[in-house]
């Protein structure tokens, strides 16, 4: 099959970009799911969109290609390009121009009238054996109605179609759309709106910009639709360690987005496991809508009981609660420390002991999730206690290793 820059589905491109350019850093010889030709075709396709952001390193296993993007030097997420490269058949192109042309009179026409005009006014001038049928025309008309290019209305017993020329002006919304396209989880929608502007605004730049969520936009949209409809879904989830996928019937409850890593998670009730669990969106391959949930309100009650002891995205061992206390001492000019604890405490509490000392306490499912955050207070912690002693041991053990590495005293 000859190489084409265009695609039919985002799923294949999403998989290749994750396998090679985002998480995998694999070489050509390490990828055995498809043929070498398929790998080369996908690589060239992705390079046609992201060539200026691609780098490589030579290893003993071969050349590893990866993405290298300095978010401070770009204003718009380059990964949105993957959603804008779509292939069309000869019939798609023919239908597009002929249907919009014959509907330019502004009048409404039935699918049968459109087909008759299609055959008598257009195809009759060419030597071709191609004869579209009524079902094909109806399918294309419904697709265009869904895209907003056409509108339909019922006249008597028939449905008539006409052009939808009542476009919405984006004037005055340029800055808002530009900001939305980069910070919203579904910013790809804003990127498409920006393409309609004569000049794409370049107002915003970001020091810390998490762009990889763009690859999960379609999965996120399907999950948000299911949440809005109180609908169960069947997830196909990839296991990186076992190199296989599994299916899970779940009820989606909430979407979580980490402000530290930009990763997105689905919190859902797992019917087989009978408990709340998290799935990373970038590991979800497909989302299949299922029947409506008969008692959606009971999951709101489960969430209310689950949320008070949640720090990150871990339920620990059987949702048993760990109690952690951290006592911090700060100087006279460091009043920002207790303020920061109040701001970042999540489900914990802050107790002021004296003018230079405060204690942070929290009950969480998995206290080990706090370790990266606790490390940011190194030098001020005077006491750390946890019902899970392994958390305390790990915290101070890491300090000892760091001191040994840099030649300090343990």
CSV table of C-alpha atoms in Angstrom, one decimal:
chain,number,residue,atom,x,y,z
A,1,UNK,CA,0.0,0.0,0.0
A,2,UNK,CA,1.4,3.4,-1.0
A,3,UNK,CA,2.1,5.9,1.8
A,4,UNK,CA,-0.5,8.6,2.4
A,5,UNK,CA,-0.3,11.6,4.7
A,6,UNK,CA,-4.0,11.3,5.4
A,7,UNK,CA,-5.8,9.0,7.9
A,8,UNK,CA,-9.2,7.3,8.4
A,9,UNK,CA,-9.0,6.9,12.2
A,10,UNK,CA,-7.1,8.6,15.0
A,11,UNK,CA,-6.7,5.3,16.9
A,12,UNK,CA,-3.8,4.0,14.9
A,13,UNK,CA,-1.9,7.3,15.0
A,14,UNK,CA,-2.6,7.6,18.7
A,15,UNK,CA,-1.1,4.2,19.3
A,16,UNK,CA,2.1,4.8,17.2
A,17,UNK,CA,2.7,8.2,18.7
A,18,UNK,CA,2.4,6.7,22.2
A,19,UNK,CA,4.5,3.7,21.4
A,20,UNK,CA,7.4,5.6,19.8
A,21,UNK,CA,7.4,9.3,20.5
A,22,UNK,CA,5.8,9.8,23.9
A,23,UNK,CA,6.4,6.8,26.2
A,24,UNK,CA,8.1,4.0,24.3
A,25,UNK,CA,11.3,5.4,22.7
A,26,UNK,CA,11.3,2.2,20.7
A,27,UNK,CA,13.5,1.6,17.7
A,28,UNK,CA,12.1,0.2,14.4
A,29,UNK,CA,13.4,-3.3,15.2
A,30,UNK,CA,11.6,-3.4,18.6
A,31,UNK,CA,8.1,-2.9,17.2
A,32,UNK,CA,6.7,-6.3,16.1
A,33,UNK,CA,3.0,-5.6,16.0
A,34,UNK,CA,3.0,-4.5,12.3
A,35,UNK,CA,5.3,-4.9,9.4
A,36,UNK,CA,8.4,-2.7,8.8
A,37,UNK,CA,6.5,-1.0,6.0
A,38,UNK,CA,3.6,-0.1,8.2
A,39,UNK,CA,6.0,1.3,10.7
A,40,UNK,CA,7.8,3.4,8.1
A,41,UNK,CA,4.4,4.7,6.7
A,42,UNK,CA,3.2,5.8,10.1
A,43,UNK,CA,6.5,7.4,11.0
A,44,UNK,CA,6.5,9.4,7.8
A,45,UNK,CA,2.9,10.4,8.3
A,46,UNK,CA,3.6,11.7,11.8
A,47,UNK,CA,6.9,13.4,10.7
A,48,UNK,CA,4.9,15.3,8.1
A,49,UNK,CA,3.0,17.0,10.9
A,50,UNK,CA,5.6,17.2,13.7
A,51,UNK,CA,8.9,17.1,11.8
A,52,UNK,CA,10.3,20.3,13.4
A,53,UNK,CA,9.6,18.8,16.9
A,54,UNK,CA,11.2,15.4,16.4
A,55,UNK,CA,14.7,14.3,17.5
A,56,UNK,CA,16.5,11.0,17.6
A,57,UNK,CA,19.3,9.3,19.4
A,58,UNK,CA,21.4,6.4,18.2
A,59,UNK,CA,21.7,3.4,20.5
A,60,UNK,CA,23.0,-0.1,20.2
A,61,UNK,CA,19.5,-1.3,19.4
A,62,UNK,CA,19.0,1.3,16.6
A,63,UNK,CA,17.8,4.8,16.1
A,64,UNK,CA,15.2,5.9,18.7
A,65,UNK,CA,12.9,8.8,17.5
A,66,UNK,CA,11.1,11.0,20.1
A,67,UNK,CA,9.3,14.3,20.4
A,68,UNK,CA,11.2,17.3,21.9
A,69,UNK,CA,9.1,20.4,22.4
A,70,UNK,CA,10.0,23.5,24.4
A,71,UNK,CA,6.6,24.8,25.5
A,72,UNK,CA,8.0,28.2,26.1
A,73,UNK,CA,8.7,28.7,22.4
A,74,UNK,CA,5.3,27.6,21.0
A,75,UNK,CA,1.9,29.0,21.5
A,76,UNK,CA,-0.3,26.2,20.1
A,77,UNK,CA,-0.2,22.5,20.7
A,78,UNK,CA,1.3,20.8,17.6
A,79,UNK,CA,-0.4,17.4,18.4
A,80,UNK,CA,-3.8,18.8,17.3
A,81,UNK,CA,-2.5,18.3,13.7
A,82,UNK,CA,-3.2,14.6,14.1
A,83,UNK,CA,-7.0,15.3,14.2
A,84,UNK,CA,-6.9,17.5,11.1
A,85,UNK,CA,-5.4,15.0,8.6
A,86,UNK,CA,-8.4,13.0,7.4
A,87,UNK,CA,-8.7,10.9,4.2
A,88,UNK,CA,-11.5,11.2,1.7
A,89,UNK,CA,-12.6,8.8,-1.1
A,90,UNK,CA,-13.3,10.0,-4.6
A,91,UNK,CA,-17.0,9.7,-3.8
A,92,UNK,CA,-16.7,11.8,-0.6
A,93,UNK,CA,-15.1,14.6,-2.7
A,94,UNK,CA,-17.7,14.3,-5.4
A,95,UNK,CA,-20.6,14.4,-3.0
A,96,UNK,CA,-19.2,17.4,-1.1
A,97,UNK,CA,-19.0,19.8,-4.1
A,98,UNK,CA,-22.1,18.6,-6.0
A,99,UNK,CA,-24.4,18.6,-3.0
A,100,UNK,CA,-23.3,22.1,-1.8
A,101,UNK,CA,-23.6,23.4,-5.4
A,102,UNK,CA,-27.1,22.1,-6.1
A,103,UNK,CA,-28.3,23.5,-2.7
A,104,UNK,CA,-26.9,27.0,-3.3
A,105,UNK,CA,-30.4,28.1,-4.4
A,106,UNK,CA,-31.3,28.2,-0.7
A,107,UNK,CA,-34.3,26.0,-1.1
A,108,UNK,CA,-35.0,22.7,0.7
A,109,UNK,CA,-34.8,19.5,-1.3
A,110,UNK,CA,-35.6,15.9,-0.4
A,111,UNK,CA,-32.9,13.2,-0.7
A,112,UNK,CA,-34.7,11.8,-3.8
A,113,UNK,CA,-34.6,15.2,-5.5
A,114,UNK,CA,-30.9,15.6,-4.6
A,115,UNK,CA,-30.2,12.2,-6.1
A,116,UNK,CA,-32.1,12.9,-9.3
A,117,UNK,CA,-30.3,16.2,-9.8
A,118,UNK,CA,-27.1,14.5,-9.0
A,119,UNK,CA,-27.6,12.1,-11.9
A,120,UNK,CA,-29.3,14.4,-14.4
A,121,UNK,CA,-27.4,17.6,-13.9
A,122,UNK,CA,-23.9,16.4,-13.0
A,123,UNK,CA,-23.0,12.8,-13.7
A,124,UNK,CA,-24.7,12.9,-17.1
A,125,UNK,CA,-21.8,15.0,-18.4
A,126,UNK,CA,-19.2,12.4,-17.7
A,127,UNK,CA,-18.5,8.9,-18.9
A,128,UNK,CA,-18.7,6.9,-15.7
A,129,UNK,CA,-20.4,3.8,-14.5
A,130,UNK,CA,-20.7,5.1,-10.9
A,131,UNK,CA,-24.3,5.4,-9.9
A,132,UNK,CA,-24.9,6.3,-6.2
A,133,UNK,CA,-28.1,5.0,-4.6
A,134,UNK,CA,-30.6,6.7,-2.4
A,135,UNK,CA,-29.3,5.2,0.9
A,136,UNK,CA,-25.8,6.5,0.2
A,137,UNK,CA,-27.1,10.0,-0.5
A,138,UNK,CA,-29.2,9.9,2.7
A,139,UNK,CA,-26.2,8.8,4.7
A,140,UNK,CA,-24.1,11.6,3.4
A,141,UNK,CA,-26.8,14.2,4.0
A,142,UNK,CA,-27.2,13.0,7.6
A,143,UNK,CA,-23.4,13.3,8.1
A,144,UNK,CA,-23.5,16.9,6.8
A,145,UNK,CA,-26.4,17.8,9.1
A,146,UNK,CA,-24.4,16.4,12.1
A,147,UNK,CA,-21.4,18.5,11.0
A,148,UNK,CA,-23.5,21.6,10.7
A,149,UNK,CA,-23.0,22.1,7.0
A,150,UNK,CA,-26.7,21.4,6.2
A,151,UNK,CA,-29.9,21.6,8.1
A,152,UNK,CA,-33.0,19.4,7.8
A,153,UNK,CA,-36.7,20.0,8.6
A,154,UNK,CA,-39.9,18.0,8.2
A,155,UNK,CA,-42.3,19.0,5.5
A,156,UNK,CA,-45.4,16.9,5.6
A,157,UNK,CA,-44.2,13.3,5.4
A,158,UNK,CA,-40.8,14.2,3.9
A,159,UNK,CA,-37.5,15.5,5.2
A,160,UNK,CA,-35.9,18.3,3.2
A,161,UNK,CA,-32.3,19.5,3.3
A,162,UNK,CA,-30.8,22.9,2.8
A,163,UNK,CA,-27.5,24.7,3.3
A,164,UNK,CA,-26.8,26.0,6.8
A,165,UNK,CA,-25.3,29.4,6.0
A,166,UNK,CA,-26.1,31.0,9.4
A,167,UNK,CA,-22.5,31.0,10.6
A,168,UNK,CA,-21.5,32.4,14.0
A,169,UNK,CA,-19.0,35.3,14.0
A,170,UNK,CA,-15.9,34.7,16.1
A,171,UNK,CA,-15.0,38.3,16.1
A,172,UNK,CA,-14.0,39.4,19.6
A,173,UNK,CA,-13.5,35.8,20.8
A,174,UNK,CA,-9.9,35.4,19.4
A,175,UNK,CA,-8.1,35.7,22.8
A,176,UNK,CA,-10.6,33.5,24.6
A,177,UNK,CA,-10.5,30.8,22.0
A,178,UNK,CA,-6.7,30.9,21.9
A,179,UNK,CA,-6.5,30.4,25.7
A,180,UNK,CA,-9.1,27.7,25.7
A,181,UNK,CA,-7.3,25.7,23.0
A,182,UNK,CA,-4.3,25.3,25.2
A,183,UNK,CA,-5.6,24.9,28.7
A,184,UNK,CA,-8.9,23.0,28.3
A,185,UNK,CA,-8.8,19.2,28.3
A,186,UNK,CA,-10.8,19.4,25.0
A,187,UNK,CA,-8.8,22.2,23.6
A,188,UNK,CA,-8.7,20.5,20.2
A,189,UNK,CA,-12.2,22.1,19.7
A,190,UNK,CA,-10.7,25.5,20.2
A,191,UNK,CA,-7.9,24.7,17.7
A,192,UNK,CA,-10.5,24.0,15.0
A,193,UNK,CA,-12.2,27.3,15.8
A,194,UNK,CA,-8.8,29.1,15.5
A,195,UNK,CA,-8.5,27.7,12.0
A,196,UNK,CA,-11.5,29.7,10.9
A,197,UNK,CA,-9.8,33.0,11.8
A,198,UNK,CA,-8.0,34.9,9.2
A,199,UNK,CA,-5.0,35.2,11.5
A,200,UNK,CA,-4.4,32.9,14.4
A,201,UNK,CA,-3.6,34.9,17.6
A,202,UNK,CA,-0.3,34.4,19.3
A,203,UNK,CA,-1.1,35.9,22.7
A,204,UNK,CA,-0.2,33.2,25.2
A,205,UNK,CA,2.9,31.2,26.1
A,206,UNK,CA,3.2,28.7,28.9
A,207,UNK,CA,6.2,27.8,31.1
A,208,UNK,CA,4.6,24.5,32.1
A,209,UNK,CA,2.4,23.2,29.3
A,210,UNK,CA,1.1,19.6,29.3
A,211,UNK,CA,0.3,18.9,25.7
A,212,UNK,CA,0.1,15.1,25.6
A,213,UNK,CA,-3.5,15.1,26.7
A,214,UNK,CA,-4.4,16.1,23.1
A,215,UNK,CA,-4.0,12.5,22.0
A,216,UNK,CA,-6.7,11.4,24.5
A,217,UNK,CA,-9.3,14.0,23.4
A,218,UNK,CA,-11.6,11.5,21.7
A,219,UNK,CA,-11.6,9.2,24.6
A,220,UNK,CA,-12.3,12.1,27.0
A,221,UNK,CA,-15.2,13.3,24.9
A,222,UNK,CA,-16.8,9.8,24.9
A,223,UNK,CA,-16.4,9.5,28.7
A,224,UNK,CA,-17.8,13.0,29.4
A,225,UNK,CA,-20.8,12.2,27.1
A,226,UNK,CA,-21.4,9.0,29.1
A,227,UNK,CA,-21.2,10.9,32.4
A,228,UNK,CA,-23.7,13.4,31.1
A,229,UNK,CA,-26.1,10.7,30.0
A,230,UNK,CA,-25.7,8.5,33.2
A,231,UNK,CA,-24.6,5.7,30.9
A,232,UNK,CA,-22.4,2.6,31.6
A,233,UNK,CA,-19.4,2.1,29.3
A,234,UNK,CA,-17.2,-0.9,28.3
A,235,UNK,CA,-13.6,0.2,28.4
A,236,UNK,CA,-10.8,-1.6,26.6
A,237,UNK,CA,-7.7,-0.9,28.7
A,238,UNK,CA,-4.1,-1.5,27.7
A,239,UNK,CA,-1.6,-3.1,30.1
A,240,UNK,CA,1.9,-1.8,29.4
A,241,UNK,CA,3.5,-4.5,31.6
A,242,UNK,CA,1.7,-7.5,30.2
A,243,UNK,CA,1.4,-6.1,26.6
A,244,UNK,CA,-2.3,-7.0,26.4
A,245,UNK,CA,-5.7,-5.4,26.7
A,246,UNK,CA,-8.6,-6.1,29.0
A,247,UNK,CA,-12.3,-5.1,29.0
A,248,UNK,CA,-14.1,-3.5,31.9
A,249,UNK,CA,-17.7,-2.6,32.4
A,250,UNK,CA,-17.8,0.6,34.5
A,251,UNK,CA,-19.9,3.5,35.4
A,252,UNK,CA,-17.9,6.7,34.9
A,253,UNK,CA,-18.1,9.2,37.8
A,254,UNK,CA,-15.5,11.9,37.4
A,255,UNK,CA,-12.4,13.0,35.4
A,256,UNK,CA,-9.3,13.9,37.4
A,257,UNK,CA,-6.4,15.9,35.9
A,258,UNK,CA,-3.0,16.1,37.7
A,259,UNK,CA,-1.6,19.6,38.0
A,260,UNK,CA,1.9,18.0,38.5
A,261,UNK,CA,2.0,15.7,35.4
A,262,UNK,CA,-0.9,16.7,33.3
A,263,UNK,CA,-2.1,13.1,33.2
A,264,UNK,CA,-5.8,12.5,33.1
A,265,UNK,CA,-7.6,9.8,35.0
A,266,UNK,CA,-11.1,8.3,35.0
A,267,UNK,CA,-12.7,7.6,38.4
A,268,UNK,CA,-15.4,4.9,37.9
A,269,UNK,CA,-17.4,2.2,39.6
A,270,UNK,CA,-16.2,-1.2,38.4
A,271,UNK,CA,-19.2,-3.6,38.4
A,272,UNK,CA,-17.1,-6.8,38.5
A,273,UNK,CA,-14.8,-5.5,41.3
A,274,UNK,CA,-17.7,-3.7,43.1
A,275,UNK,CA,-15.6,-0.7,44.0
A,276,UNK,CA,-14.3,2.7,42.8
A,277,UNK,CA,-11.1,2.5,40.8
A,278,UNK,CA,-9.0,4.8,38.5
A,279,UNK,CA,-8.0,4.3,34.9
A,280,UNK,CA,-5.4,6.4,33.1
A,281,UNK,CA,-6.9,7.9,30.0
A,282,UNK,CA,-3.8,7.3,27.9
A,283,UNK,CA,-4.1,3.6,28.6
A,284,UNK,CA,-7.8,3.4,27.5
A,285,UNK,CA,-8.0,2.2,23.9
A,286,UNK,CA,-11.8,2.3,23.3
A,287,UNK,CA,-15.0,3.4,25.0
A,288,UNK,CA,-18.2,1.6,24.1
A,289,UNK,CA,-21.4,3.1,25.3
A,290,UNK,CA,-23.8,0.7,27.1
A,291,UNK,CA,-27.2,0.9,28.7
A,292,UNK,CA,-28.3,3.7,31.0
A,293,UNK,CA,-27.6,3.2,34.7
A,294,UNK,CA,-30.8,2.6,36.6
A,295,UNK,CA,-29.7,4.2,39.9
A,296,UNK,CA,-27.1,6.9,39.1
A,297,UNK,CA,-27.8,8.6,42.4
A,298,UNK,CA,-26.3,5.8,44.5
A,299,UNK,CA,-22.9,6.5,42.9
A,300,UNK,CA,-23.1,10.1,44.1
A,301,UNK,CA,-23.5,8.7,47.6
A,302,UNK,CA,-20.5,6.4,47.1
A,303,UNK,CA,-18.4,9.3,45.9
A,304,UNK,CA,-19.3,11.4,49.0
A,305,UNK,CA,-18.0,8.6,51.2
A,306,UNK,CA,-14.9,7.9,49.0
A,307,UNK,CA,-13.7,11.5,48.4
A,308,UNK,CA,-12.8,12.6,52.0
A,309,UNK,CA,-9.8,10.2,52.2
A,310,UNK,CA,-8.5,10.6,48.6
A,311,UNK,CA,-5.2,12.3,48.1
A,312,UNK,CA,-4.3,11.4,44.5
A,313,UNK,CA,-5.5,8.4,42.4
A,314,UNK,CA,-4.9,5.5,44.7
A,315,UNK,CA,-7.3,3.6,47.0
A,316,UNK,CA,-4.4,1.9,48.7
A,317,UNK,CA,-4.8,-1.6,50.1
A,318,UNK,CA,-8.6,-2.3,50.3
A,319,UNK,CA,-9.4,1.4,51.0
A,320,UNK,CA,-7.9,1.2,54.5
A,321,UNK,CA,-7.1,4.7,55.8
A,322,UNK,CA,-3.6,5.8,56.8
A,323,UNK,CA,-3.1,8.6,59.3
A,324,UNK,CA,-0.1,10.9,58.7
A,325,UNK,CA,1.2,13.9,60.7
A,326,UNK,CA,3.9,16.3,59.7
A,327,UNK,CA,5.2,19.0,62.1
A,328,UNK,CA,6.9,21.9,60.4
A,329,UNK,CA,8.9,24.7,61.9
A,330,UNK,CA,9.5,28.0,60.0
A,331,UNK,CA,11.3,31.3,60.5
A,332,UNK,CA,9.8,34.7,61.4
A,333,UNK,CA,10.0,35.8,57.7
A,334,UNK,CA,8.4,32.5,56.4
A,335,UNK,CA,4.7,33.2,57.0
A,336,UNK,CA,4.1,31.8,53.6
A,337,UNK,CA,4.7,28.2,54.9
A,338,UNK,CA,1.4,27.9,56.9
A,339,UNK,CA,-0.4,29.7,54.1
A,340,UNK,CA,0.9,27.2,51.6
A,341,UNK,CA,-0.1,24.3,53.8
A,342,UNK,CA,-3.7,25.7,54.1
A,343,UNK,CA,-3.8,26.1,50.3
A,344,UNK,CA,-2.4,22.7,49.5
A,345,UNK,CA,-3.9,20.6,52.4
A,346,UNK,CA,-6.6,19.0,50.3
A,347,UNK,CA,-8.6,16.8,52.8
A,348,UNK,CA,-6.2,17.4,55.6
A,349,UNK,CA,-6.1,20.0,58.5
A,350,UNK,CA,-3.5,22.5,59.6
A,351,UNK,CA,-3.0,23.2,63.4
A,352,UNK,CA,-1.0,26.2,64.5
A,353,UNK,CA,1.1,25.1,67.5
A,354,UNK,CA,3.0,28.4,68.1
A,355,UNK,CA,4.2,31.3,66.1
A,356,UNK,CA,6.9,29.3,64.4
A,357,UNK,CA,5.4,25.7,64.3
A,358,UNK,CA,2.4,24.1,62.8
A,359,UNK,CA,1.2,20.5,62.3
A,360,UNK,CA,-0.4,19.0,59.2
A,361,UNK,CA,-2.7,16.0,59.7
A,362,UNK,CA,-4.5,13.9,57.1
A,363,UNK,CA,-6.3,10.5,56.8
A,364,UNK,CA,-5.8,9.0,53.3
A,365,UNK,CA,-6.1,5.7,51.5
A,366,UNK,CA,-2.5,5.7,50.4
A,367,UNK,CA,0.0,7.9,52.4
A,368,UNK,CA,2.8,7.0,50.0
A,369,UNK,CA,1.2,9.3,47.5
A,370,UNK,CA,2.2,12.3,49.7
A,371,UNK,CA,5.9,11.6,49.6
A,372,UNK,CA,6.7,13.9,46.6
A,373,UNK,CA,4.8,16.7,48.3
A,374,UNK,CA,6.4,16.1,51.7
A,375,UNK,CA,9.8,16.4,50.1
A,376,UNK,CA,9.1,20.0,49.3
A,377,UNK,CA,9.2,20.8,53.0
A,378,UNK,CA,12.7,19.2,53.6
A,379,UNK,CA,14.7,21.4,56.0
A,380,UNK,CA,11.6,22.4,57.9
A,381,UNK,CA,10.2,19.1,59.0
A,382,UNK,CA,10.9,18.4,62.7
A,383,UNK,CA,8.7,15.3,63.0
A,384,UNK,CA,7.0,12.9,60.6
A,385,UNK,CA,4.6,10.2,61.8
A,386,UNK,CA,2.4,7.8,59.8
A,387,UNK,CA,0.4,4.7,60.7
A,388,UNK,CA,2.1,3.0,57.8
A,389,UNK,CA,5.7,3.0,59.0
A,390,UNK,CA,7.0,2.1,55.6
A,391,UNK,CA,6.1,5.6,54.4
A,392,UNK,CA,8.3,7.2,57.1
A,393,UNK,CA,11.1,4.8,56.5
A,394,UNK,CA,11.0,5.5,52.8
A,395,UNK,CA,11.1,9.2,53.3
A,396,UNK,CA,14.1,9.2,55.6
A,397,UNK,CA,15.8,6.4,53.6
A,398,UNK,CA,15.7,8.6,50.5
A,399,UNK,CA,17.3,11.4,52.5
A,400,UNK,CA,20.1,9.1,53.6
A,401,UNK,CA,20.7,7.9,50.0
A,402,UNK,CA,20.8,11.5,48.8
A,403,UNK,CA,23.3,12.5,51.5
A,404,UNK,CA,25.5,9.5,50.6
A,405,UNK,CA,25.3,10.4,47.0
A,406,UNK,CA,26.4,14.0,47.5
A,407,UNK,CA,28.9,13.3,50.2
A,408,UNK,CA,26.9,14.7,53.1
A,409,UNK,CA,26.4,13.3,56.6
A,410,UNK,CA,23.5,10.9,57.2
